Tab-separated table of C-alpha atoms in Angstrom:
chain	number	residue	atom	x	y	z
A	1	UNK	CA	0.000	0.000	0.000
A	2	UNK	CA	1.387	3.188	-1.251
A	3	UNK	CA	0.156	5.060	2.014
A	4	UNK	CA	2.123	2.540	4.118
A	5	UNK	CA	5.241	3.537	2.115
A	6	UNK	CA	5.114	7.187	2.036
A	7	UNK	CA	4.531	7.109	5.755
A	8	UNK	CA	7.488	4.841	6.501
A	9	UNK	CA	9.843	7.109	4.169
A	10	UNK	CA	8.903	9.746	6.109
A	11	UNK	CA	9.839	8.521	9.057
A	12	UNK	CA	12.707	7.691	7.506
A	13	UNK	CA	13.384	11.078	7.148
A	14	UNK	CA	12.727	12.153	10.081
A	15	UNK	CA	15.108	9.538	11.470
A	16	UNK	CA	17.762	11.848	9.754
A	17	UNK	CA	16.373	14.927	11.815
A	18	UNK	CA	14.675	16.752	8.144
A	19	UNK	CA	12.017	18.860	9.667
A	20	UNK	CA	10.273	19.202	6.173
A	21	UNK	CA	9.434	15.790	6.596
A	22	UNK	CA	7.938	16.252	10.331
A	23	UNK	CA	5.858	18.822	9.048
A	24	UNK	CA	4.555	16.504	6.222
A	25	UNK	CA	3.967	13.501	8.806
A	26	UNK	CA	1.715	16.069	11.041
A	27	UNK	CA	-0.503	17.040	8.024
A	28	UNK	CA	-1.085	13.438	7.066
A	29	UNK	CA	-1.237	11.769	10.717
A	30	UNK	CA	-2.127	14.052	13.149
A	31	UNK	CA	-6.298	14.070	12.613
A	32	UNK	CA	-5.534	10.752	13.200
A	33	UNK	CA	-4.067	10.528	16.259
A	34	UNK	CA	-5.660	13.467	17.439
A	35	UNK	CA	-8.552	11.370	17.343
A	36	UNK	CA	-7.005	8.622	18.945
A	37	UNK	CA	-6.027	10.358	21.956
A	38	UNK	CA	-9.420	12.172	22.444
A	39	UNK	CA	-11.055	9.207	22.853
A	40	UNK	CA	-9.037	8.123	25.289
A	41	UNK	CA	-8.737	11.813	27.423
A	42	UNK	CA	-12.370	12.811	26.362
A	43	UNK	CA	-10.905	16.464	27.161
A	44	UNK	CA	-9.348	18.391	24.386
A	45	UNK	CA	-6.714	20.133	25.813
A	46	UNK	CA	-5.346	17.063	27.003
A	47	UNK	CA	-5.285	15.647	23.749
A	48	UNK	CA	-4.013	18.844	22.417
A	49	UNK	CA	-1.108	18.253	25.426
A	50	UNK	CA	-0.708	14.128	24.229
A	51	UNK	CA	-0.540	15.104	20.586
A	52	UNK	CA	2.569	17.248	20.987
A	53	UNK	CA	3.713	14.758	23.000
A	54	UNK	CA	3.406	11.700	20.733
A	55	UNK	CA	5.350	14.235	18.117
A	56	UNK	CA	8.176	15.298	19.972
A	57	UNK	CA	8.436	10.990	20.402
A	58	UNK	CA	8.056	10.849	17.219
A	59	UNK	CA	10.474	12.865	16.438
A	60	UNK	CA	13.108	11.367	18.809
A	61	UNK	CA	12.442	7.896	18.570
A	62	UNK	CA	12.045	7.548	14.987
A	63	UNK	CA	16.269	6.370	14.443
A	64	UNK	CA	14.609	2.881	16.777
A	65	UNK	CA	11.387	2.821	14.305
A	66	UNK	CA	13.519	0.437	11.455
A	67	UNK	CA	14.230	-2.249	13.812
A	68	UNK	CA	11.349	-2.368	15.980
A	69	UNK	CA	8.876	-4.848	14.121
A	70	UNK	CA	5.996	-2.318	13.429
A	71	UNK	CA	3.880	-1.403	10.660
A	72	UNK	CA	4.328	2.330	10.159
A	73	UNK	CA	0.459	3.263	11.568
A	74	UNK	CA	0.370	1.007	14.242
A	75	UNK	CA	3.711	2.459	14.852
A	76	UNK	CA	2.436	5.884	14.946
A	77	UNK	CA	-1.021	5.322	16.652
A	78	UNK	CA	0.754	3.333	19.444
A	79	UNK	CA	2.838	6.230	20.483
A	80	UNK	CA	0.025	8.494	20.782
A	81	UNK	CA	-2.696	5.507	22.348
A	82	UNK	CA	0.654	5.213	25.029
A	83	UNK	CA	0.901	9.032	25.902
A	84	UNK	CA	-2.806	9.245	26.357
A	85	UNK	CA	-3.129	6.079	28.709
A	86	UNK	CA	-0.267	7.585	30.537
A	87	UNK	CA	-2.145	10.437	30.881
A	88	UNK	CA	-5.423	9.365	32.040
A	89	UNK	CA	-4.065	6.559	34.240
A	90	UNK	CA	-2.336	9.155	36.107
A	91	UNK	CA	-5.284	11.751	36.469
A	92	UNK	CA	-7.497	8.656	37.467
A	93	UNK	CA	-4.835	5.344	38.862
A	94	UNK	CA	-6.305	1.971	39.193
A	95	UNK	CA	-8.331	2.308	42.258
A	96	UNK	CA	-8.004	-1.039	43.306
A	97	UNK	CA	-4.697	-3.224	43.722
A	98	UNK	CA	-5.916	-6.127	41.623
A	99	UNK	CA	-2.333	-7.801	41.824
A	100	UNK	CA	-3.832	-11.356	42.760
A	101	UNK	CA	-2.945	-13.956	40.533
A	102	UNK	CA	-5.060	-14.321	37.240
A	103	UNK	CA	-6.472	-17.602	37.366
A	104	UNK	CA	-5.718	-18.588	33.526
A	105	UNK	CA	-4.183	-21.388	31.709
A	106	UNK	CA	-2.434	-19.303	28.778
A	107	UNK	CA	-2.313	-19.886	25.195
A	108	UNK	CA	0.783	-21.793	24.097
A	109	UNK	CA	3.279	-19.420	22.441
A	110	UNK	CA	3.343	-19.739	18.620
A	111	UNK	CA	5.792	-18.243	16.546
A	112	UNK	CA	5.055	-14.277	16.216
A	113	UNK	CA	3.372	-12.834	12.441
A	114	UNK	CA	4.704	-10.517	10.498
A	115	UNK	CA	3.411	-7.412	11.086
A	116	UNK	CA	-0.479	-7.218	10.085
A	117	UNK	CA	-1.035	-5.234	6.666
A	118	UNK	CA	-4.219	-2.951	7.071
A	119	UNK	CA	-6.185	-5.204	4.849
A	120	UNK	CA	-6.367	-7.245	7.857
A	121	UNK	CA	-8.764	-4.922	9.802
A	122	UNK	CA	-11.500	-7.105	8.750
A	123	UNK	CA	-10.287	-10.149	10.084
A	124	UNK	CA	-9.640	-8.335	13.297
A	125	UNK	CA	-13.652	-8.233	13.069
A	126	UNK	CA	-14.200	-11.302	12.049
A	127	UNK	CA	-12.111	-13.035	15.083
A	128	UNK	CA	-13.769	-11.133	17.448
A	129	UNK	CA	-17.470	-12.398	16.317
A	130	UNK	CA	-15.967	-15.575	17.599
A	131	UNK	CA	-15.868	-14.090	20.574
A	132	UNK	CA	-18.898	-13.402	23.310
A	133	UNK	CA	-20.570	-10.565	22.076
A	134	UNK	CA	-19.957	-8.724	25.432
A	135	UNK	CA	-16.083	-9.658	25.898
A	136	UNK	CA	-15.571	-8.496	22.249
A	137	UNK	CA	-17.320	-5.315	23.262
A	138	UNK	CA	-14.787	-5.395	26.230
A	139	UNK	CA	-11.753	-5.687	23.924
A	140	UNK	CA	-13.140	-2.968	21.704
A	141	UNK	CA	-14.243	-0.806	24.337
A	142	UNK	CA	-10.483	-0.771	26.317
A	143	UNK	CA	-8.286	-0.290	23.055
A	144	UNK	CA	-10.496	2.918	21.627
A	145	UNK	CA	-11.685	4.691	24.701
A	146	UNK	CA	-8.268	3.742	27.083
A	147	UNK	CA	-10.855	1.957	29.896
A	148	UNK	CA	-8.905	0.584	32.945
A	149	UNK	CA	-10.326	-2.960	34.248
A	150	UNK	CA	-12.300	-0.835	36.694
A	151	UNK	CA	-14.055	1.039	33.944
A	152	UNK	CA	-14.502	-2.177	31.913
A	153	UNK	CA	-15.883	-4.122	35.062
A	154	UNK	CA	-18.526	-1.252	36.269
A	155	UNK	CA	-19.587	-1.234	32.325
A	156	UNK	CA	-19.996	-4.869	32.634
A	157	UNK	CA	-21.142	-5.031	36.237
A	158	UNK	CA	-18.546	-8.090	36.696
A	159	UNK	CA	-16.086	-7.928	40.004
A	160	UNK	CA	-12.779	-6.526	38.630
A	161	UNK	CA	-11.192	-9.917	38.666
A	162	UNK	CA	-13.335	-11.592	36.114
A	163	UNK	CA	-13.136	-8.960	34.215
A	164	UNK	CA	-9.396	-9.250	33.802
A	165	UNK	CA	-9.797	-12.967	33.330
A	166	UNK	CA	-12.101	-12.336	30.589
A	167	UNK	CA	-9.917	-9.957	28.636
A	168	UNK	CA	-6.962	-12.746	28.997
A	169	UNK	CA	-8.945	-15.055	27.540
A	170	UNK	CA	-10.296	-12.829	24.607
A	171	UNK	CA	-6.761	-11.560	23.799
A	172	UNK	CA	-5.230	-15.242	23.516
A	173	UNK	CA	-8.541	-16.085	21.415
A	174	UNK	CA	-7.754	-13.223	19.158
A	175	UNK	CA	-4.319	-13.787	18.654
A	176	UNK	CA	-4.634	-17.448	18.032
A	177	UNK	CA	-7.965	-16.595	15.473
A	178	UNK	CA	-5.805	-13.941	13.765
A	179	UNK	CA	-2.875	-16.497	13.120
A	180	UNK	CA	-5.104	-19.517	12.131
B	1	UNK	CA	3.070	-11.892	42.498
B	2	UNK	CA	6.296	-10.155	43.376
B	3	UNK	CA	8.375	-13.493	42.606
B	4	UNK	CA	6.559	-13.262	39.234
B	5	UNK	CA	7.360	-9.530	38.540
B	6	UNK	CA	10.821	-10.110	37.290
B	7	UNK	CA	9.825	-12.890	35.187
B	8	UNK	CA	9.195	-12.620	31.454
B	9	UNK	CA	6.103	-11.403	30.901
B	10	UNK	CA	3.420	-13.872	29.516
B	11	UNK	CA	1.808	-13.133	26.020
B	12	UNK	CA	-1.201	-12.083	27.635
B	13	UNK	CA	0.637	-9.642	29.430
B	14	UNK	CA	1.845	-8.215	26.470
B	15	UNK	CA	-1.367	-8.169	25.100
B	16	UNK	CA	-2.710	-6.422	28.074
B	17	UNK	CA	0.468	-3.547	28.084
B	18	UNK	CA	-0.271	-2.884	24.231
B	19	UNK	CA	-4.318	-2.744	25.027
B	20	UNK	CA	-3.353	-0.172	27.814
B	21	UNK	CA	-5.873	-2.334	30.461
B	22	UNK	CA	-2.374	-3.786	32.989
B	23	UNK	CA	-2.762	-1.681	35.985
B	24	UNK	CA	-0.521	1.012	36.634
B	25	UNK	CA	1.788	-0.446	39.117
B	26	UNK	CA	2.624	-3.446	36.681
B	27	UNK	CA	2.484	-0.821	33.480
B	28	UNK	CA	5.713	1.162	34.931
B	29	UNK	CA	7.218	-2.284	35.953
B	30	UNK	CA	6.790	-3.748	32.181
B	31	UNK	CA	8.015	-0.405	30.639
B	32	UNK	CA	11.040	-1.337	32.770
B	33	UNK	CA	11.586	-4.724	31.063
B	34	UNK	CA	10.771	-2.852	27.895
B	35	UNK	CA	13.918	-1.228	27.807
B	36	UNK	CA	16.464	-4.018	27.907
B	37	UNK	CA	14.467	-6.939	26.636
B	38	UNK	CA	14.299	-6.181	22.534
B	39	UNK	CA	12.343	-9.764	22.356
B	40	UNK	CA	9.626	-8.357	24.357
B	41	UNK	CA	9.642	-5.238	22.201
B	42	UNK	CA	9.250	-7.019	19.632
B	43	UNK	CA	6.243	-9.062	21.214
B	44	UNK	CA	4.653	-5.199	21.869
B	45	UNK	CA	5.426	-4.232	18.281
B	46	UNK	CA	3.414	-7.592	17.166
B	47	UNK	CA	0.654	-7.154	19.294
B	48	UNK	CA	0.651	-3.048	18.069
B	49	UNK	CA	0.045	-4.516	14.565
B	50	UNK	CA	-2.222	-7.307	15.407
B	51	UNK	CA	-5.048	-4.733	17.758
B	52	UNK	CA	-3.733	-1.348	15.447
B	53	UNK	CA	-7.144	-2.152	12.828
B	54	UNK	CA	-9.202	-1.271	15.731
B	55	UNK	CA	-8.338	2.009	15.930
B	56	UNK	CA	-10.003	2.011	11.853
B	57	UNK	CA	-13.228	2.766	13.851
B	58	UNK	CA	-11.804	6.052	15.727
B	59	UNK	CA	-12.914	9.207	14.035
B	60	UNK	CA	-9.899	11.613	12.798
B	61	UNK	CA	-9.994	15.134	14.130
B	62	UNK	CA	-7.963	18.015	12.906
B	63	UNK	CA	-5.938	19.445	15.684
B	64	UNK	CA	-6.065	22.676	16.151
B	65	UNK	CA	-3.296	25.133	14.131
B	66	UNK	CA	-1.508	25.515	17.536
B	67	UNK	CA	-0.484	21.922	18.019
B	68	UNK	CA	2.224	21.673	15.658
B	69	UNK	CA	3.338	25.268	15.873
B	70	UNK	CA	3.961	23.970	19.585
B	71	UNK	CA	5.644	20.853	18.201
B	72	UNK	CA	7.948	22.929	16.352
B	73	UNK	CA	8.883	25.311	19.188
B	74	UNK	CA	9.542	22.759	21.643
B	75	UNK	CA	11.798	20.826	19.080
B	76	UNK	CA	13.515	23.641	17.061
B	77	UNK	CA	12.928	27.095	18.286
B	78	UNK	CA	16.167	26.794	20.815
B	79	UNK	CA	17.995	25.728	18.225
B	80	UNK	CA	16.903	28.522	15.544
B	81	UNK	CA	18.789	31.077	17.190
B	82	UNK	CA	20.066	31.309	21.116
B	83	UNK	CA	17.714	32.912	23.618
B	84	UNK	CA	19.123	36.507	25.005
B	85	UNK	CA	21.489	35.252	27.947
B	86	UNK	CA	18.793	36.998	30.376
B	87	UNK	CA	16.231	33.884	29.334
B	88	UNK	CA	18.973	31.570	30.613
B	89	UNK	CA	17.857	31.389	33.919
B	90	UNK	CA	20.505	29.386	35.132
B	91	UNK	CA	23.164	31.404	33.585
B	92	UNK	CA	21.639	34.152	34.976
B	93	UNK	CA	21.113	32.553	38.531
B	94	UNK	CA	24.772	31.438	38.531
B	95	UNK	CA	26.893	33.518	37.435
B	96	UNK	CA	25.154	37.081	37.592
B	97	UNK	CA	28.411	38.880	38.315
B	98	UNK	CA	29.955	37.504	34.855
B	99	UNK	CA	30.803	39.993	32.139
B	100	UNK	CA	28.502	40.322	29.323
B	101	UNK	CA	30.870	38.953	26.793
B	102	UNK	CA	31.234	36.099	28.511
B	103	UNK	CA	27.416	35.151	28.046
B	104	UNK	CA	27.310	35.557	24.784
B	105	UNK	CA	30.183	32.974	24.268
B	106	UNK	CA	27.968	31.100	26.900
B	107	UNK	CA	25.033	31.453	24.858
B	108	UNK	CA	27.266	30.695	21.782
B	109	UNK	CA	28.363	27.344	22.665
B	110	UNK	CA	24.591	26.232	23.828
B	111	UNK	CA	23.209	27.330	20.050
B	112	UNK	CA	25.992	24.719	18.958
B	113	UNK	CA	24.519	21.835	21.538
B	114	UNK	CA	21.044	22.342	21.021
B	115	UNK	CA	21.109	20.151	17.629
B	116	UNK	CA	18.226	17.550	18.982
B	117	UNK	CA	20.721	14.994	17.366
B	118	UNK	CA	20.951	12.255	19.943
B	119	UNK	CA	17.547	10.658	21.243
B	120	UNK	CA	19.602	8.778	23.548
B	121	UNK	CA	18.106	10.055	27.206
B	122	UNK	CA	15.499	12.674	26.727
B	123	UNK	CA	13.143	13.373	29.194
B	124	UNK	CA	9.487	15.610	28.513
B	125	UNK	CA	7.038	16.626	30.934
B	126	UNK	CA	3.850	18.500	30.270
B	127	UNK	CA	2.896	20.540	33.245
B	128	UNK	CA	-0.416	21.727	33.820
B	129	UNK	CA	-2.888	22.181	36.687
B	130	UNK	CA	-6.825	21.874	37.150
B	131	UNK	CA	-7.265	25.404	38.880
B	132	UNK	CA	-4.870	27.251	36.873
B	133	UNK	CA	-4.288	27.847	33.533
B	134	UNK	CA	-0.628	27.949	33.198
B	135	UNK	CA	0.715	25.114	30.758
B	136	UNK	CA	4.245	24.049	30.477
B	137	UNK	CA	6.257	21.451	27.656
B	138	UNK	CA	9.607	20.705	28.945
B	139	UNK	CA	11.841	18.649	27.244
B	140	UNK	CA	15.168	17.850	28.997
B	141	UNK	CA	18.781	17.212	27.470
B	142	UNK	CA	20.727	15.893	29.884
B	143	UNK	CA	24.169	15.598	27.441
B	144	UNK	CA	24.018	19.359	28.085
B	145	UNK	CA	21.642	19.528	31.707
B	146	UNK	CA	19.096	21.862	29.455
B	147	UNK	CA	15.505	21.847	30.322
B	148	UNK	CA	13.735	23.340	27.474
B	149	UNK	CA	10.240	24.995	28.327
B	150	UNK	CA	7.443	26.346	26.214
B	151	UNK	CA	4.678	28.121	28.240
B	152	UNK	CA	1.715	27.560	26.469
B	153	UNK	CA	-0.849	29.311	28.648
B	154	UNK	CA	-0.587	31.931	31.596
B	155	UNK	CA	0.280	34.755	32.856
B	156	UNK	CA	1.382	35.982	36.553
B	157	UNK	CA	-0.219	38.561	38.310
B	158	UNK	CA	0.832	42.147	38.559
B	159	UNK	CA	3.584	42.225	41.063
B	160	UNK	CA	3.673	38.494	40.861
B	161	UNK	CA	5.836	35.417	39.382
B	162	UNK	CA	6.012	31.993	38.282
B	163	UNK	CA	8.321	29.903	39.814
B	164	UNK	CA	9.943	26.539	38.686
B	165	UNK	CA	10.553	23.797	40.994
B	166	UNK	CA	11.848	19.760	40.611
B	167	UNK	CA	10.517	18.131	43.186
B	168	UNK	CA	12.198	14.793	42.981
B	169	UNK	CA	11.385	11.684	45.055
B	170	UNK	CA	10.498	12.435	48.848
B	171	UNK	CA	13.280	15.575	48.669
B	172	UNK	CA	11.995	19.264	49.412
B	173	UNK	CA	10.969	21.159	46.223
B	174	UNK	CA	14.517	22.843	44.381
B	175	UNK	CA	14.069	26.183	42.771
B	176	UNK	CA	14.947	26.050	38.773
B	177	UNK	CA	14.459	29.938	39.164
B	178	UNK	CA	11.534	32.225	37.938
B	179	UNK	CA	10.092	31.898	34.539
B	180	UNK	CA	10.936	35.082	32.066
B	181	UNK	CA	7.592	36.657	30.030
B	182	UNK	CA	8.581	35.053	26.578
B	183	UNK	CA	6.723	31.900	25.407
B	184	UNK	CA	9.903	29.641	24.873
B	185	UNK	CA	12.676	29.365	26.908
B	186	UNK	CA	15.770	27.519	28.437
B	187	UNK	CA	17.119	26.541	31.928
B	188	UNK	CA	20.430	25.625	32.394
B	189	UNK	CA	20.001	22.644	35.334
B	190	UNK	CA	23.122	23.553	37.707
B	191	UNK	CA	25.199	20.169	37.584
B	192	UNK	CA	24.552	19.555	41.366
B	193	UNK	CA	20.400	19.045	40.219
B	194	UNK	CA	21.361	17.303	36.959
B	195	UNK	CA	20.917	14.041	38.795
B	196	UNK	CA	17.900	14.502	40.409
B	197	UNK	CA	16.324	15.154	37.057
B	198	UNK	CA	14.726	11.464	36.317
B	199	UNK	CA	11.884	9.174	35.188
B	200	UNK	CA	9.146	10.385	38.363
B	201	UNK	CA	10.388	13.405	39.091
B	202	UNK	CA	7.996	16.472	38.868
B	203	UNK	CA	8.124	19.734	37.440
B	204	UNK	CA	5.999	22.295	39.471
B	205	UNK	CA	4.909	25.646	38.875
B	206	UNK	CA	4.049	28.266	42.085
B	207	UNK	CA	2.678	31.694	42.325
B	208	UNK	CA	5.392	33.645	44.140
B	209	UNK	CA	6.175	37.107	44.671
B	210	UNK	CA	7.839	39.522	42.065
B	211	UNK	CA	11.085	38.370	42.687
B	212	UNK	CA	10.324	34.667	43.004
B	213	UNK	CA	10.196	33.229	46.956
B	214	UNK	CA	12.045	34.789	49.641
B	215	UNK	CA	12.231	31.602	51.466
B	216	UNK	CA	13.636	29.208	48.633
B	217	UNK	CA	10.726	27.190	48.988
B	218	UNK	CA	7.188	27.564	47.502
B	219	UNK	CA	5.235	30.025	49.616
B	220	UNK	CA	2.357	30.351	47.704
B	221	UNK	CA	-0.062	28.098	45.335
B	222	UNK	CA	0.968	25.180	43.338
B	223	UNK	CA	-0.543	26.363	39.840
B	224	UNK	CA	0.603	23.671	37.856
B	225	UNK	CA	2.671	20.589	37.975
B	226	UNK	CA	3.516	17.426	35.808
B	227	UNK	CA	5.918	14.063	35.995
B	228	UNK	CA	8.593	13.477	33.914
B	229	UNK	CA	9.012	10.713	31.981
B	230	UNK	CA	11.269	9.160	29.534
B	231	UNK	CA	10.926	9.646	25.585
């Protein structure tokens, strides 16, 4: 995908500190990940705060981009998802110490995919209608508005621990659909 | 769990770091894995890719025009041209009695440092507070101890100042002086607080007399504050 490429260039670039090509990333990216981190903060200036943020880490950390496995958007939106869950677990921490053991049996590790080409995104659908409606909510809900399990759990009126358990289980279920 | 915590993390641990749902405590504990363990990064980067088409729902937004104007100052604007010697509160902390000609060689061999060339240790902070509007981005080189801020929002008070403190672990809050009127700016961290610059530390911002505090500690209210973290 053309899109893919030009991005990754440009990071290239930006690996070798050319501004031109910051500036160019911004225009194409940053309603993107603008909207990724207003989800999460639901408060614009905070977004407005995580946005510059995820830049200036853009900026620095794109020399570690080549070797680091990702696709150039996931890449991009993971660095701005990570500022804004930084942000909002610090304005609201995990209430509860839910540091018990999770009671799970986990998936055997397979050997890792390639990175995920964004023709993919409707398998990413498809695996999680394998999934119970309401733990595929769950999933959803945690990735695109930045929930903590005490969020998810209240949504879900299930004690804190299941609801950990569940999203265990629904990640290993993904992964393992996604590979099949 | 403790015997567990410096174990590998399991996959679904992974999966839970890259979904953002592991709990805060075990978060800062796996982004301190992170940094030596490439395997595991590489386990993040596939689980990025694998959950990243879920983000295809999220609507894009235009940021406002300010955002990357901000960007751009925070990254370059130091390193367009050297801030008068006055903005360099450090400088001007330290060594007040120097001669003039000796800031501008000062200033001189900053402009020449400033390159953002090596990623290697950076630290930001964004410093804000809920009953004030004074916003800071600080970005801090430690290759050359300079904190680089960019107030975004606020003014002081007739009469009155903004003062910068590092407040690091359980220590009493350090001065990093009074911040000048312009937007951008830099502080040059005396050597002695270089070290107590670090991932948890906190930038604060108080409301002080003109001259900053006469006490050399905060005497009146916190406006703003924010942690520091590692890019």
């Amino acid at each position: 995908m053309s899109g893919t490429e030009h991005i990754e260039k440009l990071i290239a670039a930006i690996a070798l500190r050319d501004r031109k090509a910051l500036t160019h990333l911004y225009a194409l990216t940053s309603a993107k990940l603008f909207g990724v981190c207003l989800r999460v903060l639901k408060d614009r200036q905070d977004a407005e705060d995580a946005l510059q943020e995820a830049y200036i880490k853009i900026w620095n950390g794109a020399g570690r981009y080549g070797a680091g496995g990702y696709s150039p958007m996931s890449w991009l939106i993971a660095i701005a998802r990570n500022t804004a869950i930084d942000k909002v677990r610090a304005r609201r921490p995990d209430p509860v110490d839910i540091d018990e053991a999770v009671d799970l049996s986990d998936d055997a590790p397979g050997p890792e995919a390639t990175a995920i080409a964004a023709s993919e995104g409707r398998r990413i659908d498809l695996c999680l209608d394998e999934l119970d409606a309401r733990r595929a909510d769950a999933v959803r809900a945690a990735y695109v508005e930045g929930y903590s399990y005490q969020e998810l759990a209240d949504r879900h009126a299930v004690p804190l621990n299941t609801m950990r358990t569940w999203l265990r289980r629904s990640l290993a279920r993904l992964k393992e659909c996604l590979e099949r | 769990m403790s015997a567990n915590e410096t174990a590998r993390p399991d996959d679904a641990t992974v999966a839970e770091y890259v979904l953002g749902t592991l709990p805060h405590a075990e978060r800062v504990a796996f982004e301190k894995l992170l940094r030596d363990d490439a395997a595991l990064r590489r386990d993040v980067a596939d689980w990025s890719n694998r959950l990243a088409p879920l983000a295809d729902e999220i609507e894009a937004i235009e940021p406002p025009a300010a955002v990357l104007a901000n960007i751009e100052a925070a990254l370059f604007e130091p390193a367009a041209g050297p801030a008068p010697f006055w903005q360099r509160l450090g400088v001007w902390r330290g060594l007040a009695v120097a001669s003039l000609a000796g800031m501008i060689v000062f200033a001189g061999l900053y402009a020449q440092t400033l390159q953002p060339d090596d990623p290697a240790t950076r630290l930001i902070a964004t410093v804000s507070g809920a009953q004030s509007d004074v916003r800071l981005a600080a970005l801090y080189e430690p290759e050359t101890r300079t904190l680089r801020l960019n107030r975004r929002a606020g003014t002081p008070e007739p009469d009155r100042a903004f003062e910068l403190w590092l407040i690091a672990g359980d220590a009493a809050p350090v001065s990093l002086g009074v911040l000048p009127q312009s937007a951008a700016f830099l502080v040059d961290v005396p050597e002695a607080l270089a070290g107590r610059i670090g991932d948890g530390a906190v930038l604060a911002v108080s409301d002080e007399p003109g001259g900053g505090s006469p006490t050399g500690q905060p005497t009146g209210a916190v406006l703003a504050t924010g942690e520091i973290t590692a890019l």
